[in-house]
mmCIF file of C-alpha atoms in Angstrom:
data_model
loop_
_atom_site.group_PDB
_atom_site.id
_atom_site.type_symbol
_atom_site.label_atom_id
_atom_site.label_comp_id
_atom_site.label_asym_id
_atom_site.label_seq_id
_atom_site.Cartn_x
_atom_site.Cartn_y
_atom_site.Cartn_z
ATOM 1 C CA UNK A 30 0.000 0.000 0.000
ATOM 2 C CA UNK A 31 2.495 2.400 1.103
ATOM 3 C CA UNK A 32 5.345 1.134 -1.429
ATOM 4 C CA UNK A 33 4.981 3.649 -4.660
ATOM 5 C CA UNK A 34 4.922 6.664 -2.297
ATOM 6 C CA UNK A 35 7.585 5.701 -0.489
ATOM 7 C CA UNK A 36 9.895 4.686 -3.242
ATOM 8 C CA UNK A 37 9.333 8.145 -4.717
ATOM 9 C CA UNK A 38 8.586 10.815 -2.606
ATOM 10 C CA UNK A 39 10.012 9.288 0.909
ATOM 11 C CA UNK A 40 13.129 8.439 -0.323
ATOM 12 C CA UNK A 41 13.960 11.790 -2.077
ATOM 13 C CA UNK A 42 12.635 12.899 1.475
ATOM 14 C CA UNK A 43 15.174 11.244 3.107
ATOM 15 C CA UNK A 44 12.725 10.258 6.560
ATOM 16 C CA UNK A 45 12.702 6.958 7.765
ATOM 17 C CA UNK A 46 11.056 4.092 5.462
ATOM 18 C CA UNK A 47 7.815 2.434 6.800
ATOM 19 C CA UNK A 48 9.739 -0.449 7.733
ATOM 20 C CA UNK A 49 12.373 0.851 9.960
ATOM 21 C CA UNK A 50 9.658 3.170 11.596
ATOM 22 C CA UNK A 51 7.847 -0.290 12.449
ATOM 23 C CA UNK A 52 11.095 -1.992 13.621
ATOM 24 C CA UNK A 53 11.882 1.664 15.705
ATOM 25 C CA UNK A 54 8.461 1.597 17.609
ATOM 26 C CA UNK A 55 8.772 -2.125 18.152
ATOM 27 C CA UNK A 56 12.208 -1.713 19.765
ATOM 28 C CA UNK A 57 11.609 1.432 21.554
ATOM 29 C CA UNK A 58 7.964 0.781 22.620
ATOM 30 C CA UNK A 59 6.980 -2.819 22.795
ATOM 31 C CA UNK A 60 9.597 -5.166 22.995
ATOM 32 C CA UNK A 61 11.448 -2.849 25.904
ATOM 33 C CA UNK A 62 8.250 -2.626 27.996
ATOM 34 C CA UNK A 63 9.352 -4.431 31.150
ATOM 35 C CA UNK A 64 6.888 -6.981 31.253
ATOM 36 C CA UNK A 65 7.201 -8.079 27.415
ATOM 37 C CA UNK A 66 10.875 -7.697 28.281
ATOM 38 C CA UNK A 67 11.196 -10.222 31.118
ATOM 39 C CA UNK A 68 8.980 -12.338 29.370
ATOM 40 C CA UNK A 69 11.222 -12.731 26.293
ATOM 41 C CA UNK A 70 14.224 -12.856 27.905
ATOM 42 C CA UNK A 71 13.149 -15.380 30.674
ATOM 43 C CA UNK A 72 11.227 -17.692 28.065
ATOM 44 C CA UNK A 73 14.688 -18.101 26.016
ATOM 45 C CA UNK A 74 16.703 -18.493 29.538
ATOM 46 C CA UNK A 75 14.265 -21.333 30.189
ATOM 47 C CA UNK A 76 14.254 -23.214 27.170
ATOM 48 C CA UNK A 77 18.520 -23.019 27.468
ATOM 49 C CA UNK A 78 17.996 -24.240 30.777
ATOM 50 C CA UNK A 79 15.708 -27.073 29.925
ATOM 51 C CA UNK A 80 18.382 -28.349 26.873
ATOM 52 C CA UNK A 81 21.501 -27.959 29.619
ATOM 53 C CA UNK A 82 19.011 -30.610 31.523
ATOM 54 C CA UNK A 83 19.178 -32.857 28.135
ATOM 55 C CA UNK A 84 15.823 -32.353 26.942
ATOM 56 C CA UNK A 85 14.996 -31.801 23.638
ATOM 57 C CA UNK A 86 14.034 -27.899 22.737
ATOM 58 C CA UNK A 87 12.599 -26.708 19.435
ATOM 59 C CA UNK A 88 15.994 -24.184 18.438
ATOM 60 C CA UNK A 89 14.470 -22.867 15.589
ATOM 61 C CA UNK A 90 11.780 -20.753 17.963
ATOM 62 C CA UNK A 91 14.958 -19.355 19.924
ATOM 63 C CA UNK A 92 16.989 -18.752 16.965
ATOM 64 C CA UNK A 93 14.037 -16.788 15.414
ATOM 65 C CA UNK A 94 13.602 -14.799 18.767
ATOM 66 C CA UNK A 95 17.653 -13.781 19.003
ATOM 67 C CA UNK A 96 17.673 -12.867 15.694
ATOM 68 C CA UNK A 97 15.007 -10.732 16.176
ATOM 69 C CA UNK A 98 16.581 -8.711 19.137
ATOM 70 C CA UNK A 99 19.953 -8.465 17.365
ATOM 71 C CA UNK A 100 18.418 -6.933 14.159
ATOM 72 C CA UNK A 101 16.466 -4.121 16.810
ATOM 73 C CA UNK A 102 17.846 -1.709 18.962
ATOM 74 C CA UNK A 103 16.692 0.773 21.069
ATOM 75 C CA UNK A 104 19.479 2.988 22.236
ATOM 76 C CA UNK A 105 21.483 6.085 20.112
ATOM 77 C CA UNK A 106 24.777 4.026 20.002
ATOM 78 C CA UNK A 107 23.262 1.320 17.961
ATOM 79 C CA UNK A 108 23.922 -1.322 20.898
ATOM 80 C CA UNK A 109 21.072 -3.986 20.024
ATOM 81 C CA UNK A 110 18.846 -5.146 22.584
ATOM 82 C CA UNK A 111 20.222 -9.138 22.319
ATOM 83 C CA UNK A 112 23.434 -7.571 24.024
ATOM 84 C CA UNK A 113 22.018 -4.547 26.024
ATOM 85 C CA UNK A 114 19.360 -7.182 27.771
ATOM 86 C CA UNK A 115 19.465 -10.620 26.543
ATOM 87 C CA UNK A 116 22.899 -11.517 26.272
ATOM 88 C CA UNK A 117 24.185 -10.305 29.571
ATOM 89 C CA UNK A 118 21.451 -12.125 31.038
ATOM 90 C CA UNK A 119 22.552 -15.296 29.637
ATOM 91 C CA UNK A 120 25.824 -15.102 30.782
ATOM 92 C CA UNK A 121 24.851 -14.466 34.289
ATOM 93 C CA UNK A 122 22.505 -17.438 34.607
ATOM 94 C CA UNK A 123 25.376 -19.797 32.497
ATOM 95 C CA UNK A 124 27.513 -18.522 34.978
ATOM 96 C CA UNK A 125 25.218 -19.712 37.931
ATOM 97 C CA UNK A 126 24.384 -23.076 35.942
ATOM 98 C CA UNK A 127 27.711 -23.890 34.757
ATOM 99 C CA UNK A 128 29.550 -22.483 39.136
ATOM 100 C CA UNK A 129 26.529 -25.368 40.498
ATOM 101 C CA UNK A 130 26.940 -28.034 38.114
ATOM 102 C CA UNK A 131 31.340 -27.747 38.557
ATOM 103 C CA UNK A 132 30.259 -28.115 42.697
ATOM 104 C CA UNK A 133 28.053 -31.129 41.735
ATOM 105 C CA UNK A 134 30.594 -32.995 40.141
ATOM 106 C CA UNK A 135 33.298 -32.287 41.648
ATOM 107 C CA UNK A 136 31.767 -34.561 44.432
ATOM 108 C CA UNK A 137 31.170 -37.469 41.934
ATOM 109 C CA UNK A 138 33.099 -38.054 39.057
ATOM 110 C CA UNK A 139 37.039 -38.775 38.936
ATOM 111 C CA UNK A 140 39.060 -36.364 37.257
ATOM 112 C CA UNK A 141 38.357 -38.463 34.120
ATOM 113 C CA UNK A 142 35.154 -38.721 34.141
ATOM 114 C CA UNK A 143 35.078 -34.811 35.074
ATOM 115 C CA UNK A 144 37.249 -33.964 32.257
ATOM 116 C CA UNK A 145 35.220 -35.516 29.849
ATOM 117 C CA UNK A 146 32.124 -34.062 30.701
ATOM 118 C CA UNK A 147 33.567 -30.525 30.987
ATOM 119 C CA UNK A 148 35.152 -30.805 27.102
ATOM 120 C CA UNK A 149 31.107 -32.591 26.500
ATOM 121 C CA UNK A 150 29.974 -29.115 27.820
ATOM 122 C CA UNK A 151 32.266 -27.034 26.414
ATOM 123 C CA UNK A 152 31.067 -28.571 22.868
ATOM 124 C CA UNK A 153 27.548 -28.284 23.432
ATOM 125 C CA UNK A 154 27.765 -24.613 24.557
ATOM 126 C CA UNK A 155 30.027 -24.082 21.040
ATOM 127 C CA UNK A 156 27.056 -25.597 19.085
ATOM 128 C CA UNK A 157 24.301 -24.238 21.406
ATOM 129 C CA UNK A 158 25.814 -20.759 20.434
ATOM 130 C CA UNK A 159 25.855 -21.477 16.994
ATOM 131 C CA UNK A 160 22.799 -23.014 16.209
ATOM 132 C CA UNK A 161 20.438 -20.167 18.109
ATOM 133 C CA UNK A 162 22.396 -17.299 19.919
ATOM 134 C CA UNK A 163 24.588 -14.654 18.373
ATOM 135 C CA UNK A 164 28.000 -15.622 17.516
ATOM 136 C CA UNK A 165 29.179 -12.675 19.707
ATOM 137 C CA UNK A 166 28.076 -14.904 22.951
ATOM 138 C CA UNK A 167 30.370 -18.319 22.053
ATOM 139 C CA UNK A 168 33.614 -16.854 23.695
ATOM 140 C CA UNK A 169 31.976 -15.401 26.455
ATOM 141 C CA UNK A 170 30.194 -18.359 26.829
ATOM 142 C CA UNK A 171 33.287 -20.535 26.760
ATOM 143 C CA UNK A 172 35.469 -18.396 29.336
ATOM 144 C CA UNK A 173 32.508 -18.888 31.565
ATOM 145 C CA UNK A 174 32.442 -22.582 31.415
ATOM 146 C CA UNK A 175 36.460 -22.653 31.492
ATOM 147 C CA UNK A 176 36.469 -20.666 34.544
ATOM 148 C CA UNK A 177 33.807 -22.484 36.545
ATOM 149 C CA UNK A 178 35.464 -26.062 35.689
ATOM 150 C CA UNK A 179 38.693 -25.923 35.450
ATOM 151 C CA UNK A 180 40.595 -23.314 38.080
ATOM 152 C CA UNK A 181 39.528 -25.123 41.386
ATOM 153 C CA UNK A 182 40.098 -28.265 39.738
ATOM 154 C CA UNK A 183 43.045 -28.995 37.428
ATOM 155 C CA UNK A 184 42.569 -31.160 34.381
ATOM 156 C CA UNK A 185 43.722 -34.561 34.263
ATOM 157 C CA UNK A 186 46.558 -33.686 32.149
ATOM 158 C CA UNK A 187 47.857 -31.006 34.586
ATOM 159 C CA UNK A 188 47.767 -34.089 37.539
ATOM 160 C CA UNK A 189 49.176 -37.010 35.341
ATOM 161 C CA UNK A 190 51.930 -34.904 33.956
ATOM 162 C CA UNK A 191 52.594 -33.607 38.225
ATOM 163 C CA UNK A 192 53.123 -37.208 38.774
#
């Protein structure tokens, strides 16, 4: 409907096309409203909780919803709201996750049984990142999991080569 005009007279205009006003009044009026906000963000945390469990999760529905809040922003610099709200989120609750689950089995596997799950959960973080959150979240994502595993207890390397 609004197509010819704006081909013609809004871009010799030089205003904002109908579709990045849309995206702008999403960003800046519906998807930052607090309560469609922590809804969002605490739907995706849940489903990445619920595959860290080993169930099955439908990735395409969380890819869809990251990709979403990486294409909008709502803030001058151009910061998108995946890494002014989302992403920071996720690394806080991965940190959590990943601090509890290093605790847990510490106190039941032997160092080989913990090294081979921490390398099991560094590789499905690398293809959790891939597959449905922003590639700018894998490192992070991987320091976390590195530094909740490994510095109170050394890898089986480190105590086979101290031997």
């Amino acid at each position: 409907m609004c197509s010819p005009q704006e081909r013609v007279y809004v871009r010799s205009a030089n205003p904002l096309g109908v579709l990045d006003l849309g995206h702008d009044l999403f960003a800046r009026h519906l998807i930052t409203h607090p309560a469609i906000k922590d809804l969002v963000i605490s739907s995706v945390l849940r489903l990445m909780r619920v595959e860290c469990d080993g169930y099955a999760i439908d990735r395409s529905v969380v890819r869809k919803c990251v990709d979403v809040l990486v294409q909008l922003n709502d803030h001058p610099d151009g910061t998108s709201i995946y890494a002014r709200y989302l992403e920071p989120q996720i690394l806080r609750e991965s940190d959590m996750y990943y601090k509890a689950e290093a605790i847990r089995l510490r106190g039941t596997c032997d160092p080989l049984e913990y090294e081979r799950r921490v390398d099991a959960r560094l590789s499905d973080e690398e293809i959790r990142a891939r597959e449905y959150l922003s590639t700018q979240t894998s490192a992070p994502l991987q320091d976390i999991i590195q530094n909740a595993f490994r510095p109170s207890y050394p890898s089986f390397m480190q105590l086979f080569a101290s031997m």
